[in-house]
PDB file of C-alpha atoms in Angstrom:
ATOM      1  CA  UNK A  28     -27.854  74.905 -33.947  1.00  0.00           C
ATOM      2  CA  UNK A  29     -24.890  72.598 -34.471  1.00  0.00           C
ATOM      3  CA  UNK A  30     -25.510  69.609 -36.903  1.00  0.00           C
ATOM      4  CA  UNK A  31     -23.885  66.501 -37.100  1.00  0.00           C
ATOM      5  CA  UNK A  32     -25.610  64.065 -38.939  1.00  0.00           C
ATOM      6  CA  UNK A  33     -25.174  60.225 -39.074  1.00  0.00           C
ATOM      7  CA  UNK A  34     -26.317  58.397 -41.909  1.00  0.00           C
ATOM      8  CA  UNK A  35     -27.933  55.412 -40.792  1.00  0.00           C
ATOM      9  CA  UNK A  36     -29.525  54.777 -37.236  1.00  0.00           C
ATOM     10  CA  UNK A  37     -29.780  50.905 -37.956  1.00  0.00           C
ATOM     11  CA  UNK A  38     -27.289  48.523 -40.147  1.00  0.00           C
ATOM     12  CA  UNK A  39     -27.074  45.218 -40.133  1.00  0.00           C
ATOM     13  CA  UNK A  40     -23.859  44.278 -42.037  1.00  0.00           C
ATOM     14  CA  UNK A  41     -22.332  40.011 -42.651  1.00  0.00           C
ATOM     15  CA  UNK A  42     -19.170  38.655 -41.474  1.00  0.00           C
ATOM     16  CA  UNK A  43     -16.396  40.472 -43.338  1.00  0.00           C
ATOM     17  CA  UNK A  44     -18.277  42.821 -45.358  1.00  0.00           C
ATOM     18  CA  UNK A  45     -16.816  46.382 -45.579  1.00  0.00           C
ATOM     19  CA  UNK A  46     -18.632  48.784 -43.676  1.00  0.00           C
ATOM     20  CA  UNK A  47     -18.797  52.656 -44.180  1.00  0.00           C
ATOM     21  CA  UNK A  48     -20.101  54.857 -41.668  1.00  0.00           C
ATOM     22  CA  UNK A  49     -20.955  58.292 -42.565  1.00  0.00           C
ATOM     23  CA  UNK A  50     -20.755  61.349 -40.895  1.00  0.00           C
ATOM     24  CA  UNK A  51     -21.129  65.222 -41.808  1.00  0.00           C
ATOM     25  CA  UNK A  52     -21.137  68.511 -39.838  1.00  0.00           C
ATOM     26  CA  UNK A  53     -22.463  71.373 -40.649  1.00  0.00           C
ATOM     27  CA  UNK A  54     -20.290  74.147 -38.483  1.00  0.00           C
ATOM     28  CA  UNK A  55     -17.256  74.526 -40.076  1.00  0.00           C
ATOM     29  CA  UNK A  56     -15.615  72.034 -36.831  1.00  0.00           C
ATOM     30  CA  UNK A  57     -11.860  71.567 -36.991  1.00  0.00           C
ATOM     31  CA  UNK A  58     -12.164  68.097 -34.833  1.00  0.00           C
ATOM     32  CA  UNK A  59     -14.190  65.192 -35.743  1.00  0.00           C
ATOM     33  CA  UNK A  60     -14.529  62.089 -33.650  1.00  0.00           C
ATOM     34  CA  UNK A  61     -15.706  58.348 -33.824  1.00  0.00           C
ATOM     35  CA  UNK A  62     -16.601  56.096 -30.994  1.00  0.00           C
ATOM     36  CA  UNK A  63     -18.143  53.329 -29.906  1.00  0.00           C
ATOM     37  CA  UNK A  64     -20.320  52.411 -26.598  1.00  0.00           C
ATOM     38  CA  UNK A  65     -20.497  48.932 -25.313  1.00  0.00           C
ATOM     39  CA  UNK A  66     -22.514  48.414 -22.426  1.00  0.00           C
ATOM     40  CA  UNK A  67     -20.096  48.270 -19.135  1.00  0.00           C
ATOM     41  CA  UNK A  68     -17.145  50.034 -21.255  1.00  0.00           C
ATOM     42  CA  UNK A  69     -18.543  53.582 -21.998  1.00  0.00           C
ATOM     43  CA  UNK A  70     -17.571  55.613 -24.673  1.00  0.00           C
ATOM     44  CA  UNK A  71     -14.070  54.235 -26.240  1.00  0.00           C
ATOM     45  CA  UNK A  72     -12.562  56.309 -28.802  1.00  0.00           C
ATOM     46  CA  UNK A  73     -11.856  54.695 -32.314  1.00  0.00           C
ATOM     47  CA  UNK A  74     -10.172  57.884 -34.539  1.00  0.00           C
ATOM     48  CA  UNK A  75     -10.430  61.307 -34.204  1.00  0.00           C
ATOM     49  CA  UNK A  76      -9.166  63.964 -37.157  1.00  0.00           C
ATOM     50  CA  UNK A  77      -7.769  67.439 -36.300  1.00  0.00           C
ATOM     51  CA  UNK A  78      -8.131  69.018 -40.184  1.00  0.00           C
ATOM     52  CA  UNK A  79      -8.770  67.427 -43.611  1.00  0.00           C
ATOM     53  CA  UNK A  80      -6.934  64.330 -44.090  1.00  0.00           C
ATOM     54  CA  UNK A  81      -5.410  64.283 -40.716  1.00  0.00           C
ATOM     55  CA  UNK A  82      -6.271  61.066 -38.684  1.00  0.00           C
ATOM     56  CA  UNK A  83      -5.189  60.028 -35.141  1.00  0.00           C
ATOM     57  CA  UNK A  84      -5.441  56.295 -33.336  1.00  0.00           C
ATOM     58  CA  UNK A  85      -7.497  56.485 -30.540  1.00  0.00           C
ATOM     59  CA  UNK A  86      -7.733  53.982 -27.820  1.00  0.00           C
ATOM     60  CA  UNK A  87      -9.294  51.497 -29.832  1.00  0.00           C
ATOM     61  CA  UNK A  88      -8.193  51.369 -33.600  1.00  0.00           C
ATOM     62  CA  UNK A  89      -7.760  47.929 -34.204  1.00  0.00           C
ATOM     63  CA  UNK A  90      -9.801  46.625 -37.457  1.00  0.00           C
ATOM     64  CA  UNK A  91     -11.123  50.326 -38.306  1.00  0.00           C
ATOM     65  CA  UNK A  92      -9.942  53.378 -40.551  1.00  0.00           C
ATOM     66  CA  UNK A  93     -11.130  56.301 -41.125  1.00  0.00           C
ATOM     67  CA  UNK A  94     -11.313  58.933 -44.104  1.00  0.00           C
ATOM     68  CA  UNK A  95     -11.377  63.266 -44.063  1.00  0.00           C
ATOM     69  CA  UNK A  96     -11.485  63.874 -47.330  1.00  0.00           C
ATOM     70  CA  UNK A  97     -13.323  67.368 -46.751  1.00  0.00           C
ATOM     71  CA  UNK A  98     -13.792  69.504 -43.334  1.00  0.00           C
ATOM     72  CA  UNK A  99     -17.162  68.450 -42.982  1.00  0.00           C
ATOM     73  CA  UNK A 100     -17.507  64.554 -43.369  1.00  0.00           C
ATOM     74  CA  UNK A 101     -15.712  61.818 -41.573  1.00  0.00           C
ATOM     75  CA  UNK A 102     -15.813  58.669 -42.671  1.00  0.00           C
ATOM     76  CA  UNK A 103     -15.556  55.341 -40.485  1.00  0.00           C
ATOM     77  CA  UNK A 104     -14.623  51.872 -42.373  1.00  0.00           C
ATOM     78  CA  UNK A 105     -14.785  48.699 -40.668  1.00  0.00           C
ATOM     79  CA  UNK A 106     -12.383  47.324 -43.355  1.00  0.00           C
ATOM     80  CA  UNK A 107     -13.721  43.479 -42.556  1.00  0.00           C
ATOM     81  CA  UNK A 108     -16.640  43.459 -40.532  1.00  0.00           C
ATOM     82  CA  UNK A 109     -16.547  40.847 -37.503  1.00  0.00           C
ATOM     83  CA  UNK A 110     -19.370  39.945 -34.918  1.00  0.00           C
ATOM     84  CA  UNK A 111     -17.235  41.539 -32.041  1.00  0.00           C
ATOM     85  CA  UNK A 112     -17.733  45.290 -34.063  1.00  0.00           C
ATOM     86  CA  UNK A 113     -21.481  45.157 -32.964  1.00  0.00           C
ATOM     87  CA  UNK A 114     -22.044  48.401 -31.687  1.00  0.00           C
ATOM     88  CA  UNK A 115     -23.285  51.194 -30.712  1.00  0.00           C
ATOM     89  CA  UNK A 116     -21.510  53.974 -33.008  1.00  0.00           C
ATOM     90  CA  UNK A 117     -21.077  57.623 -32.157  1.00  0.00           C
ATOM     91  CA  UNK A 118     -19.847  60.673 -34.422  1.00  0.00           C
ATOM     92  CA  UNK A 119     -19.029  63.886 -32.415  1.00  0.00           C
ATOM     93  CA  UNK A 120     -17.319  67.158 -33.377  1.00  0.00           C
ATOM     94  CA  UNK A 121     -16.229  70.597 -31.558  1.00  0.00           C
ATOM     95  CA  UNK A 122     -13.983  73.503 -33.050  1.00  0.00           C
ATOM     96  CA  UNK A 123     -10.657  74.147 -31.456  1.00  0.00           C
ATOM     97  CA  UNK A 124     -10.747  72.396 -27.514  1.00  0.00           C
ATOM     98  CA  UNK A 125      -8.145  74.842 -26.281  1.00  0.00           C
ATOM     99  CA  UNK A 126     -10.921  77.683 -26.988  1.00  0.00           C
ATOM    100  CA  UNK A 127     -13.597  76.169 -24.822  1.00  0.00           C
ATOM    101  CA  UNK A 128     -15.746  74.588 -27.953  1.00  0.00           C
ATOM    102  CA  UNK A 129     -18.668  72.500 -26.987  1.00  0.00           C
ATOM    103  CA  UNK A 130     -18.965  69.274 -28.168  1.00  0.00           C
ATOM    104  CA  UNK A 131     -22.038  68.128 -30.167  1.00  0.00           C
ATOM    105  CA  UNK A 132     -22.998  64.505 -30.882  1.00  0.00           C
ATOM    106  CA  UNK A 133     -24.613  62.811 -33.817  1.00  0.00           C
ATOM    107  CA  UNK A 134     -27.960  60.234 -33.156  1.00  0.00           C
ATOM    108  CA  UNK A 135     -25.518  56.967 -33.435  1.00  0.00           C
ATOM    109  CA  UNK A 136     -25.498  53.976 -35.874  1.00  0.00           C
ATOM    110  CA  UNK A 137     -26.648  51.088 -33.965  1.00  0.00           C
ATOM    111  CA  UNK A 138     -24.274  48.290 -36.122  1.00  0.00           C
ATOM    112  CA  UNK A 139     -25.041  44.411 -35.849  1.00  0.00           C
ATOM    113  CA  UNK A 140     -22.829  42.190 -37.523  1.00  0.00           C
ATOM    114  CA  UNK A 141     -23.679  38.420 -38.077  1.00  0.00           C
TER     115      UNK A 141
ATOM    116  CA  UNK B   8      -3.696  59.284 -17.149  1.00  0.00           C
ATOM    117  CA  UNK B   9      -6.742  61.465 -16.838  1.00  0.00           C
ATOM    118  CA  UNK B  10      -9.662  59.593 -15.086  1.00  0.00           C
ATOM    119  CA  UNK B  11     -13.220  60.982 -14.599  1.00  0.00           C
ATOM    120  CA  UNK B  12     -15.539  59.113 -12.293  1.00  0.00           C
ATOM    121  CA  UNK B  13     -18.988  59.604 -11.973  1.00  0.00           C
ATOM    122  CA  UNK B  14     -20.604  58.453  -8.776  1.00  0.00           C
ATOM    123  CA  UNK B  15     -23.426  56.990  -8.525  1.00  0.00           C
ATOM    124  CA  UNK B  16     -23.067  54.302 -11.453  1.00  0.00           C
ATOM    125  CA  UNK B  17     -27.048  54.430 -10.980  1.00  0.00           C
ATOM    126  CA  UNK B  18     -29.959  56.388  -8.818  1.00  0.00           C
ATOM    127  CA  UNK B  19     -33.863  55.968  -8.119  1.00  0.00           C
ATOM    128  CA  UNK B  20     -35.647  58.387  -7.213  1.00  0.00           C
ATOM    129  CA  UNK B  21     -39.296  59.680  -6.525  1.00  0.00           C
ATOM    130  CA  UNK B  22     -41.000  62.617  -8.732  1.00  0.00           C
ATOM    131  CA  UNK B  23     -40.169  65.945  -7.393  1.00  0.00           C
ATOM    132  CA  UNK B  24     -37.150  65.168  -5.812  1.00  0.00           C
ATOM    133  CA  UNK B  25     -34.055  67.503  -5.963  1.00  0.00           C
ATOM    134  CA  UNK B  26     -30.871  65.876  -7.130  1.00  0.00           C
ATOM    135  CA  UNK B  27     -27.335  65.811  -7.217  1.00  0.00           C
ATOM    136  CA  UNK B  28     -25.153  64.108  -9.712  1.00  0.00           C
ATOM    137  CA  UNK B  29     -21.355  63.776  -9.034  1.00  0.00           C
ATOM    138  CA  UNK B  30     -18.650  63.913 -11.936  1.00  0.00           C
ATOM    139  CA  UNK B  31     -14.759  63.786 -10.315  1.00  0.00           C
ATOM    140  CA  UNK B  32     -11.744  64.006 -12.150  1.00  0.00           C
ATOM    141  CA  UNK B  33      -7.890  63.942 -11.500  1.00  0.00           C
ATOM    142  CA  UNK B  34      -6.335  66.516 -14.115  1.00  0.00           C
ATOM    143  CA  UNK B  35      -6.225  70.208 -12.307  1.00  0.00           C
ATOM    144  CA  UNK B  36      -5.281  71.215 -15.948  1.00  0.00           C
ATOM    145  CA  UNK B  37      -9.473  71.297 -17.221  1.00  0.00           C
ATOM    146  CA  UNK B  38     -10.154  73.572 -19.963  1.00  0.00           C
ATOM    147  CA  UNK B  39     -13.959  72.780 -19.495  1.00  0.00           C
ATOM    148  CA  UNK B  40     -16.019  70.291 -18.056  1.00  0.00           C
ATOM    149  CA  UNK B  41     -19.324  69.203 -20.265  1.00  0.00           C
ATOM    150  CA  UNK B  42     -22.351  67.216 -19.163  1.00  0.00           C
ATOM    151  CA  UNK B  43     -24.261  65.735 -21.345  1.00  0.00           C
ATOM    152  CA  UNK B  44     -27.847  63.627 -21.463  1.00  0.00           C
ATOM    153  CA  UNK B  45     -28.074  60.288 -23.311  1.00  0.00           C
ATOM    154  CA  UNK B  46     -31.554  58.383 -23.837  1.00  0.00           C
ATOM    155  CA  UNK B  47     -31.850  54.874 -24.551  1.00  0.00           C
ATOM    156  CA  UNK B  48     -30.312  53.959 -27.775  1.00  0.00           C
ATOM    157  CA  UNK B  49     -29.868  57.474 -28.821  1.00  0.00           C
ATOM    158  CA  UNK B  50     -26.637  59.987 -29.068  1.00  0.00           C
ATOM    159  CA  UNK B  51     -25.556  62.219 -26.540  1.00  0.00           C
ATOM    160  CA  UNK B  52     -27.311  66.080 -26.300  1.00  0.00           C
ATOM    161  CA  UNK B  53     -25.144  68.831 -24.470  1.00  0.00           C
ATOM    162  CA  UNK B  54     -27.031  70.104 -21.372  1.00  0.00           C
ATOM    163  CA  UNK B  55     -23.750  72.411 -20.359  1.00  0.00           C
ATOM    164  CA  UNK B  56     -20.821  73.504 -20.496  1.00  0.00           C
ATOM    165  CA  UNK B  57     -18.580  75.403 -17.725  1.00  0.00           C
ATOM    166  CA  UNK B  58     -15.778  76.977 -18.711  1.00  0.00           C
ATOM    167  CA  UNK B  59     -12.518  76.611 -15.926  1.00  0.00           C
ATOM    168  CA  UNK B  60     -12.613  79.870 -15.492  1.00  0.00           C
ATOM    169  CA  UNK B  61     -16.277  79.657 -14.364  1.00  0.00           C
ATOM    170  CA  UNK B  62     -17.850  78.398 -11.132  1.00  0.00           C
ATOM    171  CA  UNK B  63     -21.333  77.327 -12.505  1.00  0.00           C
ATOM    172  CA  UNK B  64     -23.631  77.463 -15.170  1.00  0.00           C
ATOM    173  CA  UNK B  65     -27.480  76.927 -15.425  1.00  0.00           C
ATOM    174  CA  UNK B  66     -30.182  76.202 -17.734  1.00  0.00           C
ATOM    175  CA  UNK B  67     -33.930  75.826 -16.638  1.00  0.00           C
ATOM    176  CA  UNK B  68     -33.979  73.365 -13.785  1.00  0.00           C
ATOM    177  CA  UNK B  69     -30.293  72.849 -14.158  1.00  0.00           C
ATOM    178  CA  UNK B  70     -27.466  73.787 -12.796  1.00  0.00           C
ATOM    179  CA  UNK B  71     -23.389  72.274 -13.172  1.00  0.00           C
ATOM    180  CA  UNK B  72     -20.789  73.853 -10.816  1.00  0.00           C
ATOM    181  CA  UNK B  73     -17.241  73.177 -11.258  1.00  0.00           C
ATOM    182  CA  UNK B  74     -14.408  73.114  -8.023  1.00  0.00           C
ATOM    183  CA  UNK B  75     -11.098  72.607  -9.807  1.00  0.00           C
ATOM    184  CA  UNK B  76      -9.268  72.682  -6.823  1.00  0.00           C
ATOM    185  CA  UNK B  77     -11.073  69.450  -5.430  1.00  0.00           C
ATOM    186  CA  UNK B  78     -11.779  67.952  -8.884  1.00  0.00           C
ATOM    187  CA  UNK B  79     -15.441  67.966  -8.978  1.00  0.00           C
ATOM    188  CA  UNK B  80     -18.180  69.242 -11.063  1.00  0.00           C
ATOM    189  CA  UNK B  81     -21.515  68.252  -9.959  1.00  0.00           C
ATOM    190  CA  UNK B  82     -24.949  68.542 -12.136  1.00  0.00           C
ATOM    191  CA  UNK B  83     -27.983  69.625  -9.698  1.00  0.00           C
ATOM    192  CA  UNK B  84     -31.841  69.100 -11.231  1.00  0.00           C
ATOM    193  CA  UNK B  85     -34.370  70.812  -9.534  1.00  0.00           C
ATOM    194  CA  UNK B  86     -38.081  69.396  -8.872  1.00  0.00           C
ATOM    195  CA  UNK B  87     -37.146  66.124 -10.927  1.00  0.00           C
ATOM    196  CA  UNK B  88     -39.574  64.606 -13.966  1.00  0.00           C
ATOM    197  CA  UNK B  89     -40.069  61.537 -15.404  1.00  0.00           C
ATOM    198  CA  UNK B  90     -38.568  62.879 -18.122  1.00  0.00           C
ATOM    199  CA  UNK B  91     -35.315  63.601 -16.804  1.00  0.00           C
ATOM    200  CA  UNK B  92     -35.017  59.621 -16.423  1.00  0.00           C
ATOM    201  CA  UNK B  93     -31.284  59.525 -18.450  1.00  0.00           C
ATOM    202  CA  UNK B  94     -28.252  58.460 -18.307  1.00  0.00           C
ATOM    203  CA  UNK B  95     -25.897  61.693 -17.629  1.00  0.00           C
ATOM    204  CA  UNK B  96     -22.211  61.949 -18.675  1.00  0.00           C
ATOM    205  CA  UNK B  97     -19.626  64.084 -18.418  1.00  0.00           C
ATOM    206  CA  UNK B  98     -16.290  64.855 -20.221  1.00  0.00           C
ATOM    207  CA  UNK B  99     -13.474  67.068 -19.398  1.00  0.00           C
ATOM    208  CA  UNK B 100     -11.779  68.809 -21.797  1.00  0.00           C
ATOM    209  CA  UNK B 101      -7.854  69.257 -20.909  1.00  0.00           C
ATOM    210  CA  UNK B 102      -6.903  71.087 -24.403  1.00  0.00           C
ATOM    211  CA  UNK B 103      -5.587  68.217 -26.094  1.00  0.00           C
ATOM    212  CA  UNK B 104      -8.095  65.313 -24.697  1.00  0.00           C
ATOM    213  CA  UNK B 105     -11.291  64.813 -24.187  1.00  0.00           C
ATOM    214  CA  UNK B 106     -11.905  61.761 -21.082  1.00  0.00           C
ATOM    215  CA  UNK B 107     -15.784  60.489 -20.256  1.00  0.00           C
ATOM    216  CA  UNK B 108     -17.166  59.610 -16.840  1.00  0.00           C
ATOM    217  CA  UNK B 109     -18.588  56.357 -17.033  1.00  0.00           C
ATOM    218  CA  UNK B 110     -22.089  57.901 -16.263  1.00  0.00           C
ATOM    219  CA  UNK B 111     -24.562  58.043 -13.771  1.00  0.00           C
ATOM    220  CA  UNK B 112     -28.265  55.930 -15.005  1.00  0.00           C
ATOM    221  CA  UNK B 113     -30.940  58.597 -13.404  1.00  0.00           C
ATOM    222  CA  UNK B 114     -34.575  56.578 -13.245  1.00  0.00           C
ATOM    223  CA  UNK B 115     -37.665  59.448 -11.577  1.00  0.00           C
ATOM    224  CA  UNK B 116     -40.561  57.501 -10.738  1.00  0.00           C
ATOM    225  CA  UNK B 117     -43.803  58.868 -11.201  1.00  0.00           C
TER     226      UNK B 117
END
């Protein structure tokens, strides 16, 4: 069974700390994605990564980066945390899309920032 | 743009019940359509997948079906639980882009 691991379920971060969100696969997936669900706005895509330190905006970069440093962890950083970052956070990844690969979900960080 | 709409936003409905969840979307172009299950506060587990190529799939009381030509994959559940109570997504897969229905908010009363 496909892994994807988040680190934390629950973090509770100040006004403009920096924030890392951690997240590692364990099947060798080409594509890793972050997102983040508000209620009313679904999912909303943040960064997504193709291959090791490859990045791509998503719909919704604006006050986050990201880091692939190897195939099977990507990293989110809320470089200066701000209240209107509380969140719902969601890791995903899937091997090659063009070849039908499922998608498979991590548990979520559930972020507050005050 | 790609749009997927799921319709209803939200449904009620008594134990036992068979059900029908809708999932439509506008690119003709769909590698695969996914549907997915998401409890309260949790992540999102993969119930199916069906492949273009494919007209449905099922798994235990489930079943997805997929009508490219009229943009619509729908999720049935057989002999509904309390258990199935949910919110249900999907996402189509077009190759290069994954886009998310806005989901449908499933609530079985015992």
């Amino acid at each position: 069974d496909v892994k994807v691991t988040q680190s934390s379920r629950y973090l509770v971060k100040r006004t403009g700390e920096k924030v890392f969100l951690e997240c590692v696969q364990d099947m060798d997936h080409e594509n890793m994605f972050w997102y983040r669900q508000d209620p009313g706005l679904g999912l909303r895509l943040i960064y997504f990564s193709y291959d090791v330190k490859m990045k791509e905006k998503g719909d919704i970069p604006e006050g986050y980066s990201v880091s692939r440093e190897k195939k099977e962890r990507f990293s989110l950083i809320l470089e200066s945390a701000s209240t209107n970052q509380t969140s719902m956070y969601l890791c995903a990844s899937s091997g090659v899309l063009w070849e039908n690969s499922p998608l498979h979900f991590g548990n979520g960080t559930r972020l507050t920032v005050t | 743009k790609q749009e997927v709409t799921q319709i209803p936003a939200a449904l009620s409905v008594p134990e036992g019940e068979n059900l029908v969840l809708n999932c439509s979307f506008t690119d003709s172009a769909i590698y695969n359509l996914q549907w997915f299950r998401q409890d309260p506060g949790k992540g999102l587990t993969s119930l199916l997948l069906i492949q273009s190529s494919q007209r449905e799939q099922t798994s235990g009381r489930l079943n997805a079906s997929l009508d490219k030509s009229s943009g619509r994959s729908t999720l049935y559940i057989a002999a509904s639980q309390p258990g199935d109570s949910a919110t249900y997504l999907c996402v189509e897969n077009a190759g290069n882009m994954l886009t998310f229905g806005g989901g449908t908010r499933l609530m079985v009363k015992p």
